[in-house]
Structure formats: structure tokens, C-alpha cells
Coordinates of C-alpha atoms in Angstrom, one line a residue:
Chain A
M115 CA 92.8 -12.9 -28.5
S116 CA 92.2 -16.5 -27.6
Y117 CA 91.5 -16.9 -23.9
D118 CA 93.3 -20.2 -23.7
D119 CA 94.5 -23.2 -25.7
V120 CA 92.7 -26.3 -24.7
E121 CA 93.3 -29.9 -25.8
I122 CA 90.2 -31.7 -27.1
E123 CA 90.8 -34.5 -24.5
D124 CA 90.2 -31.9 -21.8
M125 CA 86.9 -30.9 -23.2
E126 CA 83.7 -32.7 -22.2
W127 CA 81.1 -34.0 -24.6
N128 CA 77.7 -32.5 -23.7
E129 CA 74.9 -34.6 -25.0
E130 CA 72.3 -31.9 -24.5
L131 CA 74.3 -29.3 -26.4
Q132 CA 75.7 -31.9 -28.9
A133 CA 79.0 -30.1 -28.5
F134 CA 82.4 -30.4 -26.8
T135 CA 82.5 -27.9 -24.0
Y136 CA 85.0 -26.3 -21.6
P137 CA 84.3 -23.9 -18.7
C138 CA 84.3 -20.2 -19.6
P139 CA 85.3 -17.8 -16.9
C140 CA 82.0 -16.1 -17.3
G141 CA 80.2 -19.2 -15.9
D142 CA 79.0 -20.5 -19.3
L143 CA 80.7 -23.0 -21.5
F144 CA 82.9 -22.7 -24.6
Q145 CA 81.4 -24.9 -27.2
I146 CA 82.4 -26.6 -30.5
T147 CA 80.5 -29.2 -32.5
K148 CA 81.8 -32.3 -34.2
E149 CA 80.8 -30.7 -37.5
D150 CA 83.0 -27.7 -36.7
L151 CA 85.9 -30.0 -35.9
K152 CA 85.5 -31.9 -39.1
L153 CA 85.7 -28.7 -41.0
G154 CA 88.9 -27.8 -39.2
E155 CA 87.5 -25.1 -37.0
E156 CA 89.6 -24.6 -34.0
I157 CA 87.8 -21.9 -32.2
A158 CA 85.3 -22.8 -29.5
R159 CA 83.0 -19.9 -28.6
C160 CA 81.0 -19.0 -25.5
P161 CA 77.4 -18.2 -26.3
S162 CA 77.2 -15.7 -23.4
C163 CA 80.3 -13.6 -23.9
S164 CA 83.0 -12.4 -26.3
L165 CA 85.6 -14.9 -25.2
Y166 CA 86.8 -17.9 -27.2
I167 CA 89.4 -20.6 -26.9
T168 CA 91.6 -22.4 -29.4
V169 CA 91.0 -26.2 -29.5
I170 CA 94.0 -28.4 -30.0
Y171 CA 93.0 -31.6 -31.9
N172 CA 93.7 -33.8 -34.8
M173 CA 91.2 -33.2 -37.5
E174 CA 91.7 -36.7 -38.8
D175 CA 90.2 -38.0 -35.6
F176 CA 86.9 -36.5 -36.6
L177 CA 86.9 -37.3 -40.3
G178 CA 85.2 -40.4 -41.5
D179 CA 82.8 -40.3 -38.6
S180 CA 80.0 -40.2 -41.0
D181 CA 79.8 -40.2 -44.8
H182 CA 82.1 -37.2 -44.9
K183 CA 83.2 -36.0 -48.3
N184 CA 86.5 -34.6 -47.0
N185 CA 87.8 -38.0 -46.0
K186 CA 91.2 -37.9 -47.5
G187 CA 91.9 -41.6 -47.1
L188 CA 93.1 -41.1 -43.5
Q189 CA 92.4 -43.5 -40.9
P190 CA 88.6 -44.0 -40.8
S191 CA 86.4 -43.4 -37.9
K192 CA 87.8 -44.2 -34.6
Q193 CA 86.1 -43.8 -31.3
Q194 CA 85.2 -40.2 -30.5
P195 CA 87.2 -38.5 -27.8
I196 CA 85.0 -38.8 -24.7
V197 CA 84.8 -37.1 -21.4
V198 CA 88.0 -37.3 -19.6
A199 CA 87.7 -39.2 -16.5
Chain B
M102 CA 87.9 -19.1 -3.4
P103 CA 89.7 -17.2 -0.8
I104 CA 91.3 -18.7 2.2
T105 CA 92.2 -17.1 5.4
R106 CA 94.8 -17.9 8.0
I107 CA 92.4 -17.1 10.8
K108 CA 90.9 -20.4 11.8
L109 CA 87.2 -21.0 12.0
Q110 CA 85.9 -17.5 11.6
H111 CA 82.3 -18.7 11.9
G112 CA 80.1 -21.4 13.0
K113 CA 81.5 -23.0 16.1
N114 CA 82.8 -19.9 17.7
S115 CA 79.7 -17.9 17.1
V116 CA 77.6 -20.6 18.6
A117 CA 79.8 -20.7 21.6
N118 CA 79.5 -17.0 22.0
S119 CA 75.8 -16.9 21.9
G120 CA 75.3 -20.0 24.0
V121 CA 73.4 -21.9 21.5
Q122 CA 74.1 -25.6 21.8
S123 CA 72.0 -27.1 19.1
K124 CA 73.7 -28.6 16.1
K125 CA 70.6 -28.8 14.0
S126 CA 70.8 -26.7 10.9
S127 CA 67.2 -25.7 11.4
C128 CA 68.0 -24.0 14.6
F129 CA 69.2 -20.6 13.3
L130 CA 70.5 -18.0 15.6
D131 CA 67.8 -15.6 16.3
V132 CA 70.2 -12.8 17.2
G133 CA 67.9 -10.0 16.3
V134 CA 65.1 -10.9 18.6
T135 CA 67.3 -11.8 21.4
Q136 CA 69.2 -8.6 21.5
C137 CA 66.5 -6.2 20.3
T138 CA 64.3 -6.6 23.3
G139 CA 66.1 -4.0 25.4
G140 CA 64.2 -0.8 25.6
Q141 CA 63.7 0.2 22.0
P142 CA 60.1 -0.8 21.2
N143 CA 59.8 1.3 18.1
R144 CA 63.0 0.0 16.7
R145 CA 62.1 -3.5 17.6
K146 CA 58.7 -3.2 15.9
L147 CA 60.4 -1.9 12.8
L148 CA 62.8 -4.7 12.8
E149 CA 60.1 -7.2 13.3
E150 CA 58.4 -5.9 10.3
K151 CA 61.5 -6.0 8.2
R152 CA 62.5 -9.5 9.2
Q153 CA 59.8 -10.9 7.1
S154 CA 61.9 -10.4 4.1
R155 CA 65.3 -9.6 5.3
L156 CA 68.0 -10.8 7.6
I157 CA 68.2 -8.9 10.8
D158 CA 70.5 -8.6 13.8
A159 CA 71.0 -6.5 16.8
D160 CA 71.8 -3.1 15.4
G161 CA 70.4 -3.3 11.9
E162 CA 70.2 -5.6 9.0
Q163 CA 72.7 -7.8 7.5
E164 CA 72.6 -7.2 3.8
I165 CA 73.6 -9.5 1.0
W166 CA 74.3 -7.9 -2.4
S167 CA 75.1 -9.7 -5.7
W168 CA 76.0 -8.5 -9.2
G169 CA 77.5 -9.8 -12.4
A170 CA 76.6 -12.9 -14.5
G171 CA 73.2 -14.1 -13.6
T172 CA 71.9 -16.4 -16.3
D173 CA 71.9 -19.5 -14.1
G174 CA 70.3 -17.8 -11.1
Q175 CA 73.6 -17.4 -9.3
L176 CA 72.7 -13.9 -8.2
G177 CA 69.8 -15.2 -6.1
T178 CA 67.6 -12.4 -7.4
G179 CA 64.9 -14.7 -8.7
R180 CA 65.8 -13.6 -12.2
L181 CA 68.0 -15.1 -14.9
E182 CA 69.7 -11.9 -15.9
D183 CA 73.1 -10.3 -15.5
E184 CA 73.1 -7.3 -13.2
I185 CA 75.6 -4.5 -13.7
L186 CA 74.8 -2.9 -10.3
P187 CA 74.6 -4.5 -6.9
Q188 CA 71.2 -6.1 -6.1
L189 CA 70.0 -6.4 -2.6
L190 CA 68.8 -10.0 -2.0
R191 CA 65.7 -11.0 -0.2
I192 CA 65.9 -14.4 1.3
P193 CA 62.6 -15.6 2.7
S194 CA 64.1 -18.9 3.8
L195 CA 66.2 -16.9 6.3
S196 CA 63.3 -15.0 7.8
S197 CA 64.0 -16.6 11.1
G198 CA 66.6 -13.9 11.5
A199 CA 69.6 -16.1 10.7
V200 CA 72.9 -14.4 9.9
V201 CA 75.0 -15.6 7.0
S202 CA 78.5 -16.0 8.3
S203 CA 80.2 -16.7 5.0
V204 CA 79.6 -17.5 1.4
S205 CA 81.4 -19.5 -1.3
C206 CA 80.8 -18.8 -5.0
G207 CA 81.5 -21.3 -7.7
G208 CA 81.2 -21.4 -11.5
A209 CA 77.5 -20.4 -11.3
H210 CA 76.3 -21.4 -7.9
V211 CA 76.5 -20.1 -4.4
I212 CA 76.8 -21.8 -1.0
A213 CA 75.9 -19.7 2.0
L214 CA 76.7 -20.8 5.5
T215 CA 74.6 -19.5 8.4
A216 CA 75.9 -18.7 11.8
G217 CA 73.8 -21.6 13.0
G218 CA 75.7 -24.1 11.0
G219 CA 73.0 -24.4 8.3
V220 CA 73.6 -24.2 4.5
L221 CA 71.7 -22.5 1.7
T222 CA 72.4 -22.8 -2.0
W223 CA 71.3 -21.2 -5.2
G224 CA 72.3 -20.9 -8.8
R225 CA 73.1 -23.5 -11.4
G226 CA 72.2 -27.0 -10.3
N227 CA 72.6 -29.1 -13.5
S228 CA 75.2 -31.4 -11.9
G229 CA 73.6 -31.6 -8.5
Q230 CA 76.0 -29.0 -7.0
L231 CA 73.2 -27.4 -5.0
G232 CA 72.8 -30.5 -3.0
L233 CA 69.0 -30.1 -3.1
G234 CA 68.3 -33.6 -4.4
D235 CA 67.8 -32.7 -8.0
M236 CA 69.7 -31.5 -11.0
V237 CA 68.0 -28.3 -11.7
S238 CA 68.9 -24.7 -11.0
S239 CA 67.4 -22.6 -8.3
L240 CA 66.8 -18.9 -8.7
E241 CA 66.4 -18.4 -5.0
P242 CA 68.3 -19.6 -1.9
K243 CA 67.1 -22.9 -0.5
P244 CA 68.2 -24.8 2.6
V245 CA 70.2 -27.9 2.0
M246 CA 68.2 -30.5 3.8
G247 CA 70.7 -33.3 3.2
L248 CA 72.9 -31.9 5.9
E249 CA 70.4 -31.8 8.6
G250 CA 71.8 -32.9 11.9
C251 CA 75.3 -31.6 10.9
F252 CA 76.7 -28.3 12.1
I253 CA 78.5 -27.1 9.0
T254 CA 81.5 -24.9 9.7
H255 CA 83.1 -24.6 6.2
V256 CA 81.8 -24.7 2.6
S257 CA 83.4 -24.4 -0.8
A258 CA 81.9 -24.0 -4.2
G259 CA 83.9 -25.2 -7.3
W260 CA 83.0 -24.9 -11.0
S261 CA 80.2 -27.4 -10.7
H262 CA 80.7 -29.2 -7.4
S263 CA 80.4 -28.4 -3.7
G264 CA 82.1 -29.3 -0.5
F265 CA 80.9 -29.0 3.1
V266 CA 82.8 -29.6 6.4
S267 CA 81.1 -30.2 9.7
D268 CA 82.3 -29.3 13.2
E269 CA 82.9 -33.0 13.8
G270 CA 85.5 -33.0 11.0
K271 CA 83.3 -34.9 8.5
V272 CA 83.4 -33.7 4.9
Y273 CA 80.6 -34.0 2.4
S274 CA 80.5 -33.4 -1.4
C275 CA 78.0 -33.2 -4.2
G276 CA 77.8 -32.1 -7.8
D277 CA 79.8 -33.1 -10.8
G278 CA 82.0 -36.1 -10.2
S279 CA 83.2 -36.7 -13.7
F280 CA 86.8 -36.1 -12.7
G281 CA 86.7 -37.8 -9.3
Q282 CA 86.5 -34.4 -7.7
L283 CA 83.9 -35.6 -5.2
G284 CA 86.4 -38.0 -3.7
H285 CA 84.0 -41.0 -3.3
G286 CA 86.1 -43.5 -5.3
D287 CA 84.0 -43.2 -8.4
F288 CA 83.2 -40.8 -11.2
Q289 CA 79.5 -40.4 -10.4
S290 CA 77.8 -37.1 -9.8
R291 CA 75.7 -36.6 -6.7
C292 CA 72.7 -34.4 -6.0
F293 CA 72.8 -34.8 -2.2
P294 CA 75.8 -34.1 -0.1
D295 CA 77.5 -37.4 0.5
E296 CA 80.1 -38.1 3.2
L297 CA 83.6 -38.8 2.1
L298 CA 84.3 -42.1 3.9
F299 CA 88.0 -41.9 3.1
F300 CA 88.2 -39.3 5.9
S301 CA 85.9 -41.1 8.4
D302 CA 88.7 -41.6 10.9
K303 CA 90.2 -38.1 10.3
H304 CA 89.3 -34.6 11.2
V305 CA 88.8 -32.5 8.1
D306 CA 89.1 -28.7 8.8
Q307 CA 88.5 -27.3 5.3
I308 CA 87.7 -28.2 1.8
A309 CA 88.5 -26.2 -1.3
C310 CA 86.9 -26.9 -4.7
G311 CA 88.4 -25.8 -7.9
M312 CA 87.3 -26.2 -11.5
R313 CA 87.7 -30.0 -11.6
H314 CA 89.6 -30.8 -8.4
S315 CA 89.3 -30.5 -4.7
L316 CA 91.7 -30.1 -1.7
A317 CA 91.0 -31.2 1.8
L318 CA 92.8 -29.9 4.9
V319 CA 93.0 -32.5 7.7
K320 CA 94.0 -31.5 11.2
G321 CA 95.3 -34.2 13.4
C322 CA 97.5 -34.9 16.4
C323 CA 100.5 -35.0 14.1
G324 CA 99.8 -31.7 12.4
A325 CA 98.0 -30.6 9.3
Q326 CA 97.8 -32.6 6.0
V327 CA 96.6 -31.6 2.6
Y328 CA 94.9 -34.1 0.3
G329 CA 94.0 -33.6 -3.3
F330 CA 91.5 -35.4 -5.6
G331 CA 89.9 -35.0 -9.0
A332 CA 91.7 -33.8 -12.1
G333 CA 95.4 -33.6 -11.8
K334 CA 96.8 -32.9 -15.2
R335 CA 98.1 -29.5 -14.4
G336 CA 99.6 -30.5 -11.1
Q337 CA 96.7 -29.0 -9.1
L338 CA 96.5 -32.0 -6.7
G339 CA 100.0 -31.4 -5.4
I340 CA 100.8 -35.1 -5.3
S341 CA 104.1 -34.7 -7.1
K342 CA 103.1 -36.5 -10.2
K343 CA 101.2 -35.9 -13.4
I344 CA 98.0 -37.8 -13.3
Q345 CA 94.9 -37.4 -15.3
S346 CA 92.6 -37.8 -12.4
V347 CA 92.1 -39.6 -9.0
N348 CA 88.8 -40.3 -7.4
L349 CA 90.0 -40.9 -3.9
P350 CA 92.0 -38.4 -1.8
V351 CA 95.8 -38.6 -2.1
L352 CA 98.1 -37.0 0.4
S353 CA 100.3 -34.1 -0.7
S354 CA 103.3 -35.2 1.3
E355 CA 105.4 -32.1 0.5
L356 CA 103.3 -29.9 2.7
E357 CA 103.6 -32.2 5.8
A358 CA 106.4 -30.2 7.3
A359 CA 104.6 -26.9 6.9
E360 CA 101.9 -26.0 9.4
I361 CA 99.1 -25.4 6.9
V362 CA 96.1 -23.5 8.2
G363 CA 94.3 -22.6 5.0
I364 CA 93.8 -24.0 1.5
A365 CA 92.3 -22.6 -1.7
A366 CA 91.5 -23.9 -5.2
A367 CA 90.2 -22.2 -8.3
G368 CA 90.5 -23.0 -12.0
D369 CA 93.5 -25.4 -12.2
H370 CA 95.3 -23.6 -9.3
S371 CA 95.8 -24.6 -5.7
A372 CA 97.3 -22.7 -2.8
A373 CA 97.9 -23.0 0.9
L374 CA 98.9 -20.7 3.7
S375 CA 101.0 -21.8 6.7
T376 CA 100.5 -20.6 10.2
D377 CA 103.6 -18.3 9.9
G378 CA 102.2 -16.6 6.8
R379 CA 104.1 -18.5 4.1
L380 CA 102.3 -19.0 0.7
F381 CA 102.5 -22.2 -1.3
T382 CA 101.0 -22.6 -4.7
W383 CA 100.8 -25.5 -7.2
G384 CA 99.0 -26.5 -10.3
R385 CA 98.8 -24.3 -13.4
G386 CA 101.4 -21.5 -13.4
F387 CA 100.2 -18.0 -13.0
R388 CA 102.4 -16.2 -15.4
T389 CA 103.7 -18.9 -17.6
N390 CA 102.4 -22.2 -18.8
S391 CA 104.7 -24.1 -16.5
D392 CA 102.8 -26.3 -14.1
A393 CA 103.9 -27.2 -10.6
F394 CA 103.1 -30.8 -9.5
S395 CA 104.1 -30.3 -5.9
P396 CA 103.5 -27.3 -3.6
Q397 CA 106.0 -24.5 -4.2
Y398 CA 106.9 -22.1 -1.4
L399 CA 107.0 -18.6 -2.9
P400 CA 109.8 -16.8 -1.1
S401 CA 108.8 -13.5 0.4
P402 CA 109.7 -11.4 3.4
L403 CA 106.0 -10.7 3.8
S404 CA 103.6 -12.6 6.0
F405 CA 100.3 -13.4 4.2
R406 CA 97.0 -13.9 6.0
K407 CA 94.7 -14.5 3.0
V408 CA 94.9 -15.7 -0.6
A409 CA 92.2 -15.6 -3.2
L410 CA 92.6 -17.5 -6.5
G411 CA 91.3 -16.6 -9.9
W412 CA 91.8 -18.6 -13.1
N413 CA 94.9 -16.6 -14.1
H414 CA 95.8 -14.5 -11.1
A415 CA 95.9 -14.7 -7.3
L416 CA 95.4 -11.9 -4.7
V417 CA 97.4 -12.2 -1.5
L418 CA 96.8 -10.0 1.6
T419 CA 99.5 -9.4 4.1
D420 CA 99.1 -9.2 7.8
E421 CA 99.5 -5.4 7.5
G422 CA 96.6 -5.1 5.0
E423 CA 98.8 -4.7 1.9
L424 CA 97.6 -6.3 -1.3
Y425 CA 99.8 -8.2 -3.7
M426 CA 99.0 -10.0 -6.9
L427 CA 100.4 -13.0 -8.7
G428 CA 100.0 -13.5 -12.5
G429 CA 97.1 -12.0 -14.3
K430 CA 97.9 -12.0 -17.9
H431 CA 94.3 -11.8 -18.8
H432 CA 91.6 -9.5 -17.3
G433 CA 92.0 -9.9 -13.6
T434 CA 95.0 -7.8 -13.5
L435 CA 96.0 -4.1 -13.7
S436 CA 97.0 -2.6 -17.0
D437 CA 100.6 -2.8 -18.1
S438 CA 101.2 0.8 -17.4
E439 CA 99.7 0.4 -14.0
K440 CA 101.8 -2.6 -13.4
L441 CA 104.9 -0.6 -14.2
N442 CA 104.1 2.0 -11.7
A443 CA 103.0 -0.4 -9.1
T444 CA 105.6 -3.0 -9.4
N445 CA 107.6 -3.6 -6.3
S446 CA 109.3 -6.8 -6.9
L447 CA 110.2 -8.1 -3.6
P448 CA 113.7 -9.2 -2.7
G449 CA 113.8 -13.0 -2.9
A450 CA 110.8 -13.3 -5.1
T451 CA 111.2 -15.7 -8.0
N452 CA 111.3 -14.3 -11.5
E453 CA 108.4 -16.4 -12.6
D454 CA 105.9 -15.5 -9.8
N455 CA 106.7 -12.1 -8.7
F456 CA 104.4 -10.6 -6.2
R457 CA 103.3 -7.3 -7.5
A458 CA 102.0 -4.6 -5.1
V459 CA 98.5 -3.3 -5.8
P460 CA 98.3 0.3 -4.9
A461 CA 95.5 1.2 -2.6
G462 CA 96.2 4.8 -1.9
G463 CA 97.7 4.0 1.5
I464 CA 94.5 2.5 2.8
K465 CA 94.6 -0.9 4.4
I466 CA 92.8 -3.7 2.7
L467 CA 90.6 -5.8 5.0
D468 CA 89.2 -8.5 2.7
I469 CA 89.8 -9.8 -0.8
A470 CA 88.1 -12.0 -3.4
A471 CA 89.0 -13.2 -6.9
G472 CA 86.6 -14.1 -9.7
A473 CA 87.9 -16.0 -12.7
E474 CA 89.0 -12.7 -14.2
H475 CA 88.2 -10.0 -11.8
S476 CA 89.2 -8.8 -8.4
V477 CA 87.3 -7.4 -5.4
V478 CA 88.7 -5.8 -2.2
V479 CA 87.3 -4.2 0.9
T480 CA 89.2 -1.2 2.1
E481 CA 89.6 -0.1 5.7
D482 CA 87.2 2.8 5.1
G483 CA 84.5 0.3 4.2
A484 CA 84.6 0.7 0.5
V485 CA 84.2 -2.2 -1.9
K486 CA 86.5 -1.8 -4.9
T487 CA 86.6 -3.9 -8.1
W488 CA 88.7 -4.2 -11.2
G489 CA 89.4 -6.6 -14.1
W490 CA 87.0 -8.2 -16.6
G491 CA 83.6 -6.5 -16.6
E492 CA 81.7 -7.9 -19.5
H493 CA 78.9 -9.4 -17.3
G494 CA 78.7 -6.5 -14.9
Q495 CA 80.8 -8.5 -12.4
L496 CA 82.5 -5.2 -11.3
G497 CA 79.2 -3.8 -10.2
L498 CA 80.0 -0.4 -11.6
G499 CA 76.9 0.1 -13.8
D500 CA 78.7 -0.8 -17.0
T501 CA 80.2 -3.8 -18.8
C502 CA 83.6 -2.3 -19.3
D503 CA 86.9 -3.7 -18.1
H504 CA 88.6 -1.6 -15.6
T505 CA 92.3 -1.7 -15.0
N506 CA 92.3 0.3 -11.7
P507 CA 90.3 -0.4 -8.6
Q508 CA 86.9 1.3 -8.8
T509 CA 84.5 1.9 -5.9
V510 CA 81.2 0.0 -6.0
F511 CA 78.1 1.9 -4.8
L512 CA 76.2 -0.2 -2.3
R513 CA 73.2 2.1 -1.9
H514 CA 74.1 3.5 1.5
K515 CA 77.5 4.7 2.4
L516 CA 79.1 2.2 4.6
E517 CA 80.9 3.4 7.6
S518 CA 83.6 1.0 8.6
A519 CA 82.9 1.7 12.2
D520 CA 79.5 0.2 11.9
F521 CA 79.8 -2.5 9.4
D522 CA 81.8 -5.6 8.7
V523 CA 82.1 -6.0 4.9
K524 CA 83.0 -9.3 3.3
V525 CA 83.3 -10.0 -0.4
Y526 CA 83.1 -13.3 -2.4
S527 CA 83.5 -14.0 -6.1
G528 CA 82.3 -16.7 -8.4
S529 CA 83.6 -17.1 -11.9
G530 CA 81.7 -14.1 -13.4
F531 CA 79.8 -12.7 -10.4
T532 CA 80.3 -11.1 -7.1
V533 CA 78.7 -11.2 -3.6
A534 CA 79.2 -8.7 -0.8
I535 CA 77.8 -9.0 2.7
T536 CA 77.5 -6.1 5.0
T537 CA 77.0 -7.1 8.6
P538 CA 76.6 -4.6 11.5
H539 CA 79.4 -5.0 13.9
A540 CA 77.2 -6.4 16.7
A541 CA 76.3 -9.3 14.5
A542 CA 79.7 -9.6 12.9
K543 CA 81.1 -10.4 16.3
L544 CA 78.9 -13.4 16.4
T545 CA 79.8 -14.6 12.9
N546 CA 83.5 -14.0 13.3

């Protein structure tokens, strides 16, 4: 069962991990990469435990970021969601 | 982070009791030496030997135990490993015989407050939350030098930030500031404790650090006030409006009429206790997804003296030593069948946030702590009991199973309540217990 539903805007971009992250109750971070998001993956996993969260986002926001073959003519690359501040 | 309605259990009072005037953090109370000189040379010699690696006091040693998630050094064991059983810590930096009066555990770091007003930190430091001047983790407790000259009376560890309050009412913060949770008017992170100038003309009594927000309790001539800063999307700032984040403290005006004596923050939750034992909560809802943007009084005939917040549950302790719980749809709670048996919905409780009694076999509860998804209590007979999520060993039971009923943790020796004061603290996925012989506990309390 998903531990929580988290909006992408509430996740933080982690340069080191090259992933969007959100605190996991175990102390580590739930993580999901841009590539995952482009593929429509909505599960962000924690590398340290069995928990995972469901990420709420618009896949279109992540398509067209690079020469992505799945670009379905939707709005091309806009700015990436960034750390909420 | 738990809060208690008993004001200033440590620091100031203990110094007054022992007659130590110094406010320098380097001047730890040397309780053991002072009180061990009376007529027990063998014992004294023994203690002198042991103090090289342990904390000591008048009638024995204070012991600090940790267990659970440890991959960021938060257990203080010098290792980067989870521990499924309690580990006794050796803290060379406390070899002067200082007594730890309280501890606060965050996402993966720990802040320990000594009876002499000094501060030690260890664990994850990648955001500067250890206040040691760098952004690296520390596997062992180290003194926070940036607070030298201050007598710290209250500390709080959030997910990745830290707060410190001095006896002069000044408040300092360090760590992750991305959400404004440091309260300095910017979104910068800091690796040294930095004073919040906003409160320079006020007397701050407590700070409470949650996942991405902070609360400050200010005591003044016109009563107590609670301020919030940092992330506010779930209402956790208590400032009556939905706001992404604020980087300067904002007054929670709804609480001005209540005489608040304690505050708590964890996850996206916030709580406060009033002097007459009333409980207020705000932020993310415990049992539903409804958020409260201003403090809500939870009607109850009970008088509460302490509250400990998890990420999906809260433990509340009554003046009579009875334990109740709010929420807990995830791991931190009892099983459904247990809930059914234990449920004692109180008259006047709201439907949404019913207090549920936690059965303790008729034994009084003395102390409580809540991890993100686990619970820890100390019973009157000196036992430490845990339940909830156990995947990282945070229950300290020797396994990684979840437990739905309180289980007794084995702390090497059998504690006798008459001799020891036992306090428990929980970080997100780990637990700390401190056993202090009563003679020393009197000083720290």
C-alpha cells in the first residue's frame, strides 16, 4: 500500500541523486527520476525500506524535456518543477 | 518531538540546584566527582575509571541507549548500521562527567542537551543540521561550538533542521532552510546555529521543528504566543491561511487566549498544550486528509501533560499517567482488533479525532515518544515498551517486525523504577532511551 500521495511540487530536486525526493519515515528519501516520470511511473521508492509513495504529476510536464520519442505533440519542454520554496 | 507541560525540566533549574553559575557550555556539571567523594573510596575509584568512557553521576551511571535506523550515524554508535537491539553509547566528548538532561531526535540526527547548558549533536549533517560548521554527517556525538557562551535550555530536531533556545530567550537555528523553516528571512541553509533576529526583543521559551516547518513559543508579560515559520501548505503554521511557505515567524493569533506552555511539531503536524491541560492541534489531519489551518482545541474531559507527534499519529499522556492516541492509520498505531477492544471514545470527542485509550495493563505511563511510525512509552515500573513499524529495528525488540501491541524492550539490566529515571525520545526511524539514576535525575529535572 502506498504510504502517501505526494504532489510533485512538494518533492525536492536532489542534484546529487539526480532525482526528485521526499522524506521517508525511515529517515531516508523516497526517490523518482525524471526518466521515470517521463515513462509515466508514479511510484517513488525508498532505497532503504519497503515503503513507497504515489507521485501526483502531469506526465506532459516532463515530456519533450529531451529528444523524447513519446512526445505526443503536447506542450514542449517547460521549466522543470523545482524545489518548492 | 514530544512536549511537556512541565516548564523547563532541565538546564536552568539544575544549575540553580547545584549552585553552578557559569553559563559556558564548556563548563559541564561534574556531578559525579562532587558527590562521590563521601566515604566510598572503592566506589569512587571504580567510577573514576569508568568515567573515561561513560557518563557518571552520584549513584551510578547515566546510560544512553539507541536503536533503529542507523545508516546516517544517528544512533551515535560510530557505525552506519541499523541496530535491532538497544546499543549502549560511549560518548568520549562527555567524559567530564556531564549529564544529558534531554535529547531531541530528528529525521536522522540527534541533539543532546547537557545539564550544563551545552549541546552535542550527531547523525546526518548534509544540510548543516548538526551545527558543526560543515555539511557532513557525524557518527559520534560532538559539541556544538557555535553556541559557546550560551546556556541552552531547550533543543529541537526536525527532519533536517535544528533549533536551540537559550536561558536568555534567544533562539538559534541551523540546517535546511529551503522552506524558510530556519526563520531568518531567507531560504538559505546554515551549518552554524544562527540567532533569529526576529525574536531579539522577545523571550523565546521553546522551539519545535517539524519536517519543513518550525514553531516558537514566546513568553512575555502579556502571556504566551506561538509563532510559525517554514512550509505551511498543510496548515502546520497555524496562521489561519494556506500559504506555501514563510521565512519569517508569523504569529498564530488563535492561540493568544490560551495559556500555552508547550509546543510540538513533527511531519506536517503541530500541537500545543495549555497550562490547564488542553490539547490543540493543527496542520495535517491525523485520521483524514483534512487539514486545519488554525489551532483546533480537541474537546476532552481529560487533562493532558505531554504530547508526542508522529507523522500519522499522536500520543497524549494525561496527568494521571493514562495514554491516549490520535490517528495512526499507518504503522504507529495498534491493530484494528486491538483498537476495537481498546477504544474508549471520550464524551465530547470529535468524530474525526477521537482519542483512543491505549491499554497499559493498569500501569501508569511516565513518559512517551513518537517516531514517524512507531511509539515508545516508559511505564511506572521502569519498563520501556514499543510498538508500531519495526522494519529498521526501531522497536528494539531484536527483530524487524511490526508490532501491534506494546512490547517490552530489554535494556541489559533490569531497571528498577525506584532507582532510575527513564526518558525516551524518537526520531523518524530510531529511538533513544536515557536511564539516569535518581540522584542525577533530580539535577536534570
